[in-house]
Amino acid sequence: MSEQTDRFILGIETSCDETAASIVKNGKEIVANVVASQIESHKRFGGVVPEIASRHHVEQVTIVLEEVMTQANMSFQDLDAIAVTEGPGLVGALLIGVNAAKALSFAHQIPLVGVHHIAGHIYANQLVDELQFPCLALVVSGGHTELVLMKEHGSFEVIGETLDDAAGEAYDKVARTMGLPYPGGPHIDRLAHEGEPTIKLPRAWLEEGSYHFSFSGLKSAVINTLHNASQKDEIIAPENLAASFQASVIEVLVGKTLKAAEAYGVKQVVLAGGVAANKGLREALTTAFTKLPDVKVIVPPLSLCTDNAAMIAAAGTIAFERGIRGDMAMNGQPGLPLVSYE
Ligand code: KG4
Ligand code: ZN
């Protein structure tokens, strides 16, 4: 048997409000993982302020990179490649990670690999268990809501996406209307578990057979419910409103995932993105798939749901193996589409 050498890839992620670096072995095993969150700095503005995000990334990126190398007890010479989030995301934020990766790649002569942020979120699951194909990923984050069909490693087909707000965005906007702090997702999730879904809210199923999503109508319905109540001097229990909103989001997300999994005959379903941290969604998805016992469901641990660089290194490993390379012309691409690796 030929001896295979281990592959170590450094991942760098700076697309939004987390400065993160991680080293992953063979695309599956986390050797070191560092995440510096900026949430505290953005909280008082009720959302991510792009200029503040960029400034924090500049301040943090070197520290985070030094820390990850120390944690791993490795030197740059031990690395096979550097994978960095090329897009989508905030352009000024992406640029910090891309430039750090380019500088390291150039200085140490290490191959550079650009990674799509959503491919990263999906590949967080490969750090939990081996992906099996065909695989269906439900991607739910602050900027994305998508059903992605994967026929093999590095192959991505978006079969459904949101027509307006992303699921996380809807959570954050509804939370803001309810006077909850940013990011609102975890607060609504917590409140939802204390209440009952007593308020009637719409479910956006869209036309028959569609795997697309829409959350803006639901968001407006929540806002209207609050307005009407305040005009009538009525008080709506926030925990019941949270529970009702969450029930609507989850029913549609899980319902469409189940339908698509059956229609495409997938072997595996994986959950990805920040909203994958939602307790209600995690439970509902797992329960729903007891109906399809042949489909294996992976729900990643909370630390791998929100933005991190281990997921970028994991997706980067597959891209690297497919021969994908970046060069010194690499740029942050805010609208980068998710395309399959050739
Ligand atoms: O993936 P992520 O860290 O950043 C993006 O790529 O967008 O996702 C952040 C989003 C935010 O909208 C946040 O409110 C949401 O994930 N989120 C949650 C929960 N934890 C984070 N949404 C619902 N329930 C949660 N427990
Ligand atoms: Zn993300």
Short mmCIF file of C-alpha atoms in Angstrom, two decimals, residues 1 8-9 58 73 87 123 192 256 274 288 323:
data_model
loop_
_atom_site.label_atom_id
_atom_site.label_comp_id
_atom_site.label_asym_id
_atom_site.label_seq_id
_atom_site.Cartn_x
_atom_site.Cartn_y
_atom_site.Cartn_z
CA MET A 1 0.00 0.00 0.00
CA PHE A 8 -2.60 20.69 5.67
CA ILE A 9 -4.56 23.69 4.44
CA VAL A 58 -7.27 44.86 9.54
CA ASN A 73 2.47 24.37 16.39
CA GLY A 87 -16.80 36.06 -2.03
CA TYR A 123 -18.25 21.81 3.68
CA ALA A 192 -39.67 30.84 20.73
CA LYS A 256 -39.21 22.11 1.00
CA GLY A 274 -25.62 30.70 10.74
CA ALA A 288 -38.90 15.26 9.65
CA GLY A 323 -6.42 21.95 -9.36
#
